[in-house]
Amino acid sequence: MPAGKVAASAEEAVAAAQALGGAVWVVKAQVHAGGRGKAGGVKLARDLDAVRAAAAGMLGKRLTTAQTGPEGLPVGRVYVESGSDIAREIYLSLTLNRERGRIALIASSSGGMDIEEVAQQTPEKILSVTIHPAAGLGAHQAREIAFGLGLTGSQIGEFQSLAAALYRLYVEKDLSLLEVNPLIVTRAGALVALDAKINVDANALFRHPELAGLRDASQEDPMERRAAEHELNYVSLDGDIACMVNGAGLAMATMDLIKLHGGQPANFLDVGGGATSERVTAAFELILSNPRVRAVLVNIFGGIVRCDTIADGVINAVRKVGVKVPVVVRLEGTNAQLARATLASSGLTITPAADLTDAARKVVALAAKGRA
């Protein structure tokens, strides 16, 4: 891989370029998303003034790519890298083939910024082999990919070594994605990993404190970060109907019904099977901190968690937060009758629902009134 240095200011970027030497550099915005090149997050600089201008144009701004969502991500650092003499670009990655239940090595001779279009429009250009977990990546598999990429001579052995090292990294660090894009062939014929993206399986981070220590909270959705602190499974979405549900499957079904009846969910939120009144209150505060929310749907099926516990949490949250939007509640299961009575006697404006379809219709109608 080419030499490079991280910089947090335009002057640091210039100093990095001077330390690297040469006459051409690349300035890259450091955000947790791909598609930076098309979004202006990767700039070629042929002199130090251009390095300074490129860094200044990125730092302190938000970079919006196809993978960040409309809000984009903040750029707090740039990476200044020595320029490379590129003859051609290759795409290379390792990920899990869920259909086969095995790790797959994927490559394409059409690497670079347009790899997504290549996969959609000319899938025959995508090469792939699946790796048996007992045998690991075979030399013959790496050679098969190398031949398919049109590599020749010493490049084949070089590719074989590189692929083996990447596979070892993928397995030893419990990754879910390891993407090198582009892997370039220089005009001298050498292989160089020009850029990479690595995703680590979050469930395995306890085994890798050295990786957990690299966490950059600025690159995370603030609401998702707050949810994790309360052990809530939360994902931000673009709609205006907030959802609070127990169970991932029920949460997905709830969002589907909201969409079916013409609404747009603002989030996925699973409070879990063992939710406490405190966690429900935290969940309510979280979803209501989204300024786009026009209505809230609470959909709980009480099994492990009792419905009266959820009702207490809803009441506490509504009183504590001072809810200004309609709240629709559907409760079924353990202590559901008691929970409904508790909500009815609370004196709060909470709309009960007879079943999930009724709840979806009511919350969509109330959200529409809020937008009017």
mmCIF file of N, CA and C in Angstrom, residues 251-350:
data_model
loop_
_atom_site.group_PDB
_atom_site.id
_atom_site.type_symbol
_atom_site.label_atom_id
_atom_site.label_comp_id
_atom_site.label_asym_id
_atom_site.label_seq_id
_atom_site.Cartn_x
_atom_site.Cartn_y
_atom_site.Cartn_z
ATOM 1 N N ALA A 251 -41.181 -5.844 15.190
ATOM 2 C CA ALA A 251 -40.827 -4.485 14.767
ATOM 3 C C ALA A 251 -40.847 -4.369 13.240
ATOM 4 N N MET A 252 -40.311 -5.380 12.546
ATOM 5 C CA MET A 252 -40.337 -5.365 11.080
ATOM 6 C C MET A 252 -41.777 -5.404 10.556
ATOM 7 N N ALA A 253 -42.604 -6.266 11.170
ATOM 8 C CA ALA A 253 -44.003 -6.361 10.741
ATOM 9 C C ALA A 253 -44.742 -5.044 10.986
ATOM 10 N N THR A 254 -44.419 -4.391 12.101
ATOM 11 C CA THR A 254 -45.044 -3.101 12.421
ATOM 12 C C THR A 254 -44.691 -2.052 11.367
ATOM 13 N N MET A 255 -43.430 -1.997 10.996
ATOM 14 C CA MET A 255 -43.012 -1.029 9.970
ATOM 15 C C MET A 255 -43.661 -1.346 8.628
ATOM 16 N N ASP A 256 -43.781 -2.626 8.311
ATOM 17 C CA ASP A 256 -44.432 -3.017 7.050
ATOM 18 C C ASP A 256 -45.881 -2.543 7.015
ATOM 19 N N LEU A 257 -46.597 -2.695 8.145
ATOM 20 C CA LEU A 257 -48.001 -2.292 8.174
ATOM 21 C C LEU A 257 -48.150 -0.777 8.104
ATOM 22 N N ILE A 258 -47.229 -0.062 8.728
ATOM 23 C CA ILE A 258 -47.257 1.399 8.610
ATOM 24 C C ILE A 258 -47.105 1.801 7.146
ATOM 25 N N LYS A 259 -46.140 1.172 6.458
ATOM 26 C CA LYS A 259 -45.943 1.454 5.028
ATOM 27 C C LYS A 259 -47.176 1.057 4.222
ATOM 28 N N LEU A 260 -47.769 -0.098 4.545
ATOM 29 C CA LEU A 260 -48.938 -0.591 3.817
ATOM 30 C C LEU A 260 -50.091 0.397 3.870
ATOM 31 N N HIS A 261 -50.225 1.072 5.001
ATOM 32 C CA HIS A 261 -51.337 2.013 5.165
ATOM 33 C C HIS A 261 -50.948 3.457 4.849
ATOM 34 N N GLY A 262 -49.808 3.629 4.174
ATOM 35 C CA GLY A 262 -49.458 4.947 3.650
ATOM 36 C C GLY A 262 -48.553 5.788 4.505
ATOM 37 N N GLY A 263 -48.008 5.239 5.585
ATOM 38 C CA GLY A 263 -47.116 6.006 6.440
ATOM 39 C C GLY A 263 -45.655 5.667 6.208
ATOM 40 N N GLN A 264 -44.791 6.398 6.905
ATOM 41 C CA GLN A 264 -43.352 6.190 6.795
ATOM 42 C C GLN A 264 -42.758 6.077 8.194
ATOM 43 N N PRO A 265 -42.191 4.913 8.548
ATOM 44 C CA PRO A 265 -41.592 4.773 9.879
ATOM 45 C C PRO A 265 -40.362 5.652 10.052
ATOM 46 N N ALA A 266 -40.204 6.199 11.254
ATOM 47 C CA ALA A 266 -39.059 7.064 11.559
ATOM 48 C C ALA A 266 -37.894 6.287 12.134
ATOM 49 N N ASN A 267 -38.169 5.036 12.535
ATOM 50 C CA ASN A 267 -37.094 4.257 13.154
ATOM 51 C C ASN A 267 -37.494 2.793 13.264
ATOM 52 N N PHE A 268 -36.491 1.980 13.454
ATOM 53 C CA PHE A 268 -36.656 0.610 13.941
ATOM 54 C C PHE A 268 -36.225 0.646 15.393
ATOM 55 N N LEU A 269 -37.079 0.167 16.303
ATOM 56 C CA LEU A 269 -36.696 0.141 17.715
ATOM 57 C C LEU A 269 -37.256 -1.109 18.374
ATOM 58 N N ASP A 270 -36.357 -1.971 18.796
ATOM 59 C CA ASP A 270 -36.705 -3.185 19.529
ATOM 60 C C ASP A 270 -36.223 -2.998 20.967
ATOM 61 N N VAL A 271 -37.176 -2.886 21.912
ATOM 62 C CA VAL A 271 -36.785 -2.668 23.308
ATOM 63 C C VAL A 271 -36.374 -3.969 23.987
ATOM 64 N N GLY A 272 -36.555 -5.094 23.307
ATOM 65 C CA GLY A 272 -36.100 -6.370 23.848
ATOM 66 C C GLY A 272 -37.156 -7.071 24.670
ATOM 67 N N GLY A 273 -36.956 -8.372 24.836
ATOM 68 C CA GLY A 273 -37.934 -9.179 25.558
ATOM 69 C C GLY A 273 -37.938 -8.918 27.050
ATOM 70 N N GLY A 274 -36.834 -8.437 27.599
ATOM 71 C CA GLY A 274 -36.750 -8.198 29.041
ATOM 72 C C GLY A 274 -36.775 -6.728 29.385
ATOM 73 N N ALA A 275 -37.551 -5.942 28.665
ATOM 74 C CA ALA A 275 -37.566 -4.493 28.867
ATOM 75 C C ALA A 275 -38.095 -4.124 30.246
ATOM 76 N N THR A 276 -37.460 -3.155 30.879
ATOM 77 C CA THR A 276 -37.912 -2.616 32.160
ATOM 78 C C THR A 276 -38.634 -1.290 31.919
ATOM 79 N N SER A 277 -39.299 -0.796 32.954
ATOM 80 C CA SER A 277 -39.970 0.498 32.849
ATOM 81 C C SER A 277 -38.961 1.599 32.526
ATOM 82 N N GLU A 278 -37.759 1.503 33.121
ATOM 83 C CA GLU A 278 -36.715 2.507 32.875
ATOM 84 C C GLU A 278 -36.250 2.478 31.428
ATOM 85 N N ARG A 279 -36.095 1.265 30.874
ATOM 86 C CA ARG A 279 -35.640 1.164 29.490
ATOM 87 C C ARG A 279 -36.709 1.690 28.529
ATOM 88 N N VAL A 280 -37.976 1.417 28.853
ATOM 89 C CA VAL A 280 -39.066 1.933 28.017
ATOM 90 C C VAL A 280 -39.070 3.454 28.051
ATOM 91 N N THR A 281 -38.850 4.036 29.232
ATOM 92 C CA THR A 281 -38.795 5.490 29.349
ATOM 93 C C THR A 281 -37.645 6.044 28.509
ATOM 94 N N ALA A 282 -36.480 5.396 28.592
ATOM 95 C CA ALA A 282 -35.321 5.832 27.791
ATOM 96 C C ALA A 282 -35.623 5.718 26.305
ATOM 97 N N ALA A 283 -36.324 4.647 25.909
ATOM 98 C CA ALA A 283 -36.673 4.460 24.501
ATOM 99 C C ALA A 283 -37.615 5.562 24.027
ATOM 100 N N PHE A 284 -38.574 5.917 24.869
ATOM 101 C CA PHE A 284 -39.523 6.965 24.506
ATOM 102 C C PHE A 284 -38.803 8.302 24.340
ATOM 103 N N GLU A 285 -37.928 8.605 25.283
ATOM 104 C CA GLU A 285 -37.170 9.855 25.187
ATOM 105 C C GLU A 285 -36.344 9.884 23.904
ATOM 106 N N LEU A 286 -35.791 8.737 23.553
ATOM 107 C CA LEU A 286 -34.963 8.648 22.360
ATOM 108 C C LEU A 286 -35.761 8.930 21.095
ATOM 109 N N ILE A 287 -36.873 8.238 20.920
ATOM 110 C CA ILE A 287 -37.618 8.395 19.668
ATOM 111 C C ILE A 287 -38.249 9.782 19.555
ATOM 112 N N LEU A 288 -38.567 10.390 20.712
ATOM 113 C CA LEU A 288 -39.176 11.712 20.663
ATOM 114 C C LEU A 288 -38.155 12.830 20.487
ATOM 115 N N SER A 289 -36.867 12.489 20.595
ATOM 116 C CA SER A 289 -35.843 13.506 20.351
ATOM 117 C C SER A 289 -35.653 13.754 18.858
ATOM 118 N N ASN A 290 -36.299 12.947 18.026
ATOM 119 C CA ASN A 290 -36.257 13.146 16.583
ATOM 120 C C ASN A 290 -37.264 14.226 16.205
ATOM 121 N N PRO A 291 -36.833 15.377 15.697
ATOM 122 C CA PRO A 291 -37.767 16.481 15.417
ATOM 123 C C PRO A 291 -38.756 16.191 14.294
ATOM 124 N N ARG A 292 -38.483 15.143 13.493
ATOM 125 C CA ARG A 292 -39.387 14.825 12.379
ATOM 126 C C ARG A 292 -40.632 14.056 12.828
ATOM 127 N N VAL A 293 -40.616 13.511 14.036
ATOM 128 C CA VAL A 293 -41.699 12.623 14.482
ATOM 129 C C VAL A 293 -43.014 13.380 14.625
ATOM 130 N N ARG A 294 -44.067 12.835 13.998
ATOM 131 C CA ARG A 294 -45.407 13.423 14.060
ATOM 132 C C ARG A 294 -46.381 12.548 14.840
ATOM 133 N N ALA A 295 -46.009 11.289 15.090
ATOM 134 C CA ALA A 295 -46.857 10.382 15.868
ATOM 135 C C ALA A 295 -46.008 9.208 16.328
ATOM 136 N N VAL A 296 -46.486 8.533 17.398
ATOM 137 C CA VAL A 296 -45.751 7.401 17.968
ATOM 138 C C VAL A 296 -46.672 6.190 18.022
ATOM 139 N N LEU A 297 -46.126 5.037 17.611
ATOM 140 C CA LEU A 297 -46.863 3.777 17.739
ATOM 141 C C LEU A 297 -46.097 2.858 18.682
ATOM 142 N N VAL A 298 -46.741 2.495 19.786
ATOM 143 C CA VAL A 298 -46.175 1.513 20.730
ATOM 144 C C VAL A 298 -46.899 0.202 20.487
ATOM 145 N N ASN A 299 -46.167 -0.818 20.085
ATOM 146 C CA ASN A 299 -46.756 -2.122 19.768
ATOM 147 C C ASN A 299 -46.025 -3.198 20.574
ATOM 148 N N ILE A 300 -46.681 -3.683 21.618
ATOM 149 C CA ILE A 300 -46.032 -4.628 22.527
ATOM 150 C C ILE A 300 -46.854 -5.908 22.626
ATOM 151 N N PHE A 301 -46.183 -7.027 22.443
ATOM 152 C CA PHE A 301 -46.785 -8.325 22.733
ATOM 153 C C PHE A 301 -46.089 -8.865 23.976
ATOM 154 N N GLY A 302 -46.817 -8.888 25.079
ATOM 155 C CA GLY A 302 -46.217 -9.247 26.358
ATOM 156 C C GLY A 302 -46.054 -10.740 26.526
ATOM 157 N N GLY A 303 -44.833 -11.187 26.531
ATOM 158 C CA GLY A 303 -44.522 -12.578 26.819
ATOM 159 C C GLY A 303 -43.611 -12.594 28.019
ATOM 160 N N ILE A 304 -42.318 -12.441 27.759
ATOM 161 C CA ILE A 304 -41.355 -12.314 28.855
ATOM 162 C C ILE A 304 -41.581 -10.990 29.575
ATOM 163 N N VAL A 305 -41.735 -9.919 28.785
ATOM 164 C CA VAL A 305 -41.988 -8.602 29.378
ATOM 165 C C VAL A 305 -43.497 -8.445 29.580
ATOM 166 N N ARG A 306 -43.898 -7.920 30.749
ATOM 167 C CA ARG A 306 -45.318 -7.764 31.051
ATOM 168 C C ARG A 306 -45.836 -6.449 30.492
ATOM 169 N N CYS A 307 -47.064 -6.471 30.011
ATOM 170 C CA CYS A 307 -47.651 -5.263 29.408
ATOM 171 C C CYS A 307 -47.795 -4.130 30.414
ATOM 172 N N ASP A 308 -48.062 -4.462 31.698
ATOM 173 C CA ASP A 308 -48.206 -3.388 32.679
ATOM 174 C C ASP A 308 -46.881 -2.668 32.918
ATOM 175 N N THR A 309 -45.765 -3.393 32.770
ATOM 176 C CA THR A 309 -44.446 -2.755 32.869
ATOM 177 C C THR A 309 -44.265 -1.743 31.741
ATOM 178 N N ILE A 310 -44.672 -2.148 30.528
ATOM 179 C CA ILE A 310 -44.594 -1.246 29.375
ATOM 180 C C ILE A 310 -45.494 -0.035 29.591
ATOM 181 N N ALA A 311 -46.703 -0.271 30.101
ATOM 182 C CA ALA A 311 -47.637 0.837 30.340
ATOM 183 C C ALA A 311 -47.046 1.844 31.322
ATOM 184 N N ASP A 312 -46.436 1.337 32.405
ATOM 185 C CA ASP A 312 -45.801 2.244 33.379
ATOM 186 C C ASP A 312 -44.702 3.061 32.709
ATOM 187 N N GLY A 313 -43.918 2.406 31.859
ATOM 188 C CA GLY A 313 -42.844 3.111 31.159
ATOM 189 C C GLY A 313 -43.368 4.173 30.218
ATOM 190 N N VAL A 314 -44.437 3.865 29.499
ATOM 191 C CA VAL A 314 -45.041 4.833 28.580
ATOM 192 C C VAL A 314 -45.558 6.046 29.355
ATOM 193 N N ILE A 315 -46.263 5.782 30.444
ATOM 194 C CA ILE A 315 -46.816 6.879 31.248
ATOM 195 C C ILE A 315 -45.691 7.758 31.818
ATOM 196 N N ASN A 316 -44.666 7.121 32.369
ATOM 197 C CA ASN A 316 -43.532 7.880 32.908
ATOM 198 C C ASN A 316 -42.879 8.742 31.839
ATOM 199 N N ALA A 317 -42.700 8.140 30.643
ATOM 200 C CA ALA A 317 -42.032 8.860 29.563
ATOM 201 C C ALA A 317 -42.870 10.028 29.067
ATOM 202 N N VAL A 318 -44.187 9.799 28.899
ATOM 203 C CA VAL A 318 -45.069 10.867 28.406
ATOM 204 C C VAL A 318 -45.074 12.039 29.380
ATOM 205 N N ARG A 319 -45.095 11.725 30.680
ATOM 206 C CA ARG A 319 -45.095 12.795 31.686
ATOM 207 C C ARG A 319 -43.744 13.492 31.758
ATOM 208 N N LYS A 320 -42.668 12.718 31.679
ATOM 209 C CA LYS A 320 -41.324 13.279 31.817
ATOM 210 C C LYS A 320 -40.944 14.132 30.615
ATOM 211 N N VAL A 321 -41.258 13.634 29.419
ATOM 212 C CA VAL A 321 -40.825 14.306 28.196
ATOM 213 C C VAL A 321 -41.776 15.424 27.798
ATOM 214 N N GLY A 322 -43.039 15.300 28.197
ATOM 215 C CA GLY A 322 -44.013 16.288 27.765
ATOM 216 C C GLY A 322 -44.346 16.104 26.296
ATOM 217 N N VAL A 323 -44.906 14.958 25.981
ATOM 218 C CA VAL A 323 -45.135 14.570 24.583
ATOM 219 C C VAL A 323 -46.133 15.514 23.924
ATOM 220 N N LYS A 324 -45.743 16.006 22.745
ATOM 221 C CA LYS A 324 -46.598 16.939 22.008
ATOM 222 C C LYS A 324 -47.228 16.286 20.772
ATOM 223 N N VAL A 325 -46.941 15.018 20.543
ATOM 224 C CA VAL A 325 -47.468 14.322 19.359
ATOM 225 C C VAL A 325 -48.373 13.182 19.809
ATOM 226 N N PRO A 326 -49.295 12.739 18.946
ATOM 227 C CA PRO A 326 -50.196 11.643 19.313
ATOM 228 C C PRO A 326 -49.439 10.342 19.575
ATOM 229 N N VAL A 327 -49.943 9.569 20.544
ATOM 230 C CA VAL A 327 -49.355 8.270 20.879
ATOM 231 C C VAL A 327 -50.439 7.205 20.755
ATOM 232 N N VAL A 328 -50.190 6.211 19.909
ATOM 233 C CA VAL A 328 -51.103 5.083 19.735
ATOM 234 C C VAL A 328 -50.458 3.865 20.385
ATOM 235 N N VAL A 329 -51.241 3.154 21.212
ATOM 236 C CA VAL A 329 -50.694 2.009 21.943
ATOM 237 C C VAL A 329 -51.521 0.763 21.669
ATOM 238 N N ARG A 330 -50.838 -0.297 21.285
ATOM 239 C CA ARG A 330 -51.462 -1.622 21.134
ATOM 240 C C ARG A 330 -50.716 -2.587 22.041
ATOM 241 N N LEU A 331 -51.411 -3.147 23.024
ATOM 242 C CA LEU A 331 -50.820 -4.074 23.975
ATOM 243 C C LEU A 331 -51.581 -5.391 23.965
ATOM 244 N N GLU A 332 -50.854 -6.484 23.863
ATOM 245 C CA GLU A 332 -51.446 -7.823 23.952
ATOM 246 C C GLU A 332 -50.515 -8.720 24.747
ATOM 247 N N GLY A 333 -51.103 -9.721 25.422
ATOM 248 C CA GLY A 333 -50.263 -10.679 26.131
ATOM 249 C C GLY A 333 -50.387 -10.555 27.639
ATOM 250 N N THR A 334 -49.311 -10.869 28.329
ATOM 251 C CA THR A 334 -49.305 -10.930 29.794
ATOM 252 C C THR A 334 -49.702 -9.595 30.424
ATOM 253 N N ASN A 335 -50.764 -9.639 31.247
ATOM 254 C CA ASN A 335 -51.268 -8.460 31.973
ATOM 255 C C ASN A 335 -51.727 -7.339 31.038
ATOM 256 N N ALA A 336 -52.200 -7.710 29.856
ATOM 257 C CA ALA A 336 -52.647 -6.691 28.894
ATOM 258 C C ALA A 336 -53.848 -5.913 29.421
ATOM 259 N N GLN A 337 -54.806 -6.619 30.069
ATOM 260 C CA GLN A 337 -56.000 -5.942 30.589
ATOM 261 C C GLN A 337 -55.609 -4.916 31.648
ATOM 262 N N LEU A 338 -54.713 -5.318 32.543
ATOM 263 C CA LEU A 338 -54.247 -4.397 33.580
ATOM 264 C C LEU A 338 -53.549 -3.196 32.953
ATOM 265 N N ALA A 339 -52.743 -3.443 31.917
ATOM 266 C CA ALA A 339 -52.018 -2.356 31.251
ATOM 267 C C ALA A 339 -52.979 -1.372 30.602
ATOM 268 N N ARG A 340 -54.013 -1.893 29.946
ATOM 269 C CA ARG A 340 -54.987 -1.000 29.294
ATOM 270 C C ARG A 340 -55.700 -0.142 30.339
ATOM 271 N N ALA A 341 -56.054 -0.766 31.461
ATOM 272 C CA ALA A 341 -56.728 -0.014 32.531
ATOM 273 C C ALA A 341 -55.799 1.063 33.095
ATOM 274 N N THR A 342 -54.531 0.731 33.236
ATOM 275 C CA THR A 342 -53.551 1.704 33.746
ATOM 276 C C THR A 342 -53.442 2.898 32.803
ATOM 277 N N LEU A 343 -53.372 2.630 31.495
ATOM 278 C CA LEU A 343 -53.284 3.720 30.516
ATOM 279 C C LEU A 343 -54.551 4.559 30.505
ATOM 280 N N ALA A 344 -55.731 3.887 30.606
ATOM 281 C CA ALA A 344 -57.004 4.601 30.551
ATOM 282 C C ALA A 344 -57.182 5.528 31.747
ATOM 283 N N SER A 345 -56.645 5.126 32.906
ATOM 284 C CA SER A 345 -56.811 5.924 34.121
ATOM 285 C C SER A 345 -55.687 6.928 34.344
ATOM 286 N N SER A 346 -54.751 7.007 33.392
ATOM 287 C CA SER A 346 -53.593 7.881 33.564
ATOM 288 C C SER A 346 -53.902 9.350 33.365
ATOM 289 N N GLY A 347 -55.015 9.630 32.701
ATOM 290 C CA GLY A 347 -55.360 11.016 32.408
ATOM 291 C C GLY A 347 -54.604 11.590 31.231
ATOM 292 N N LEU A 348 -53.812 10.758 30.559
ATOM 293 C CA LEU A 348 -53.025 11.208 29.410
ATOM 294 C C LEU A 348 -53.769 10.926 28.115
ATOM 295 N N THR A 349 -53.460 11.710 27.096
ATOM 296 C CA THR A 349 -54.095 11.517 25.791
ATOM 297 C C THR A 349 -53.336 10.440 25.031
ATOM 298 N N ILE A 350 -53.772 9.208 25.233
ATOM 299 C CA ILE A 350 -53.158 8.062 24.568
ATOM 300 C C ILE A 350 -54.254 7.315 23.826
#
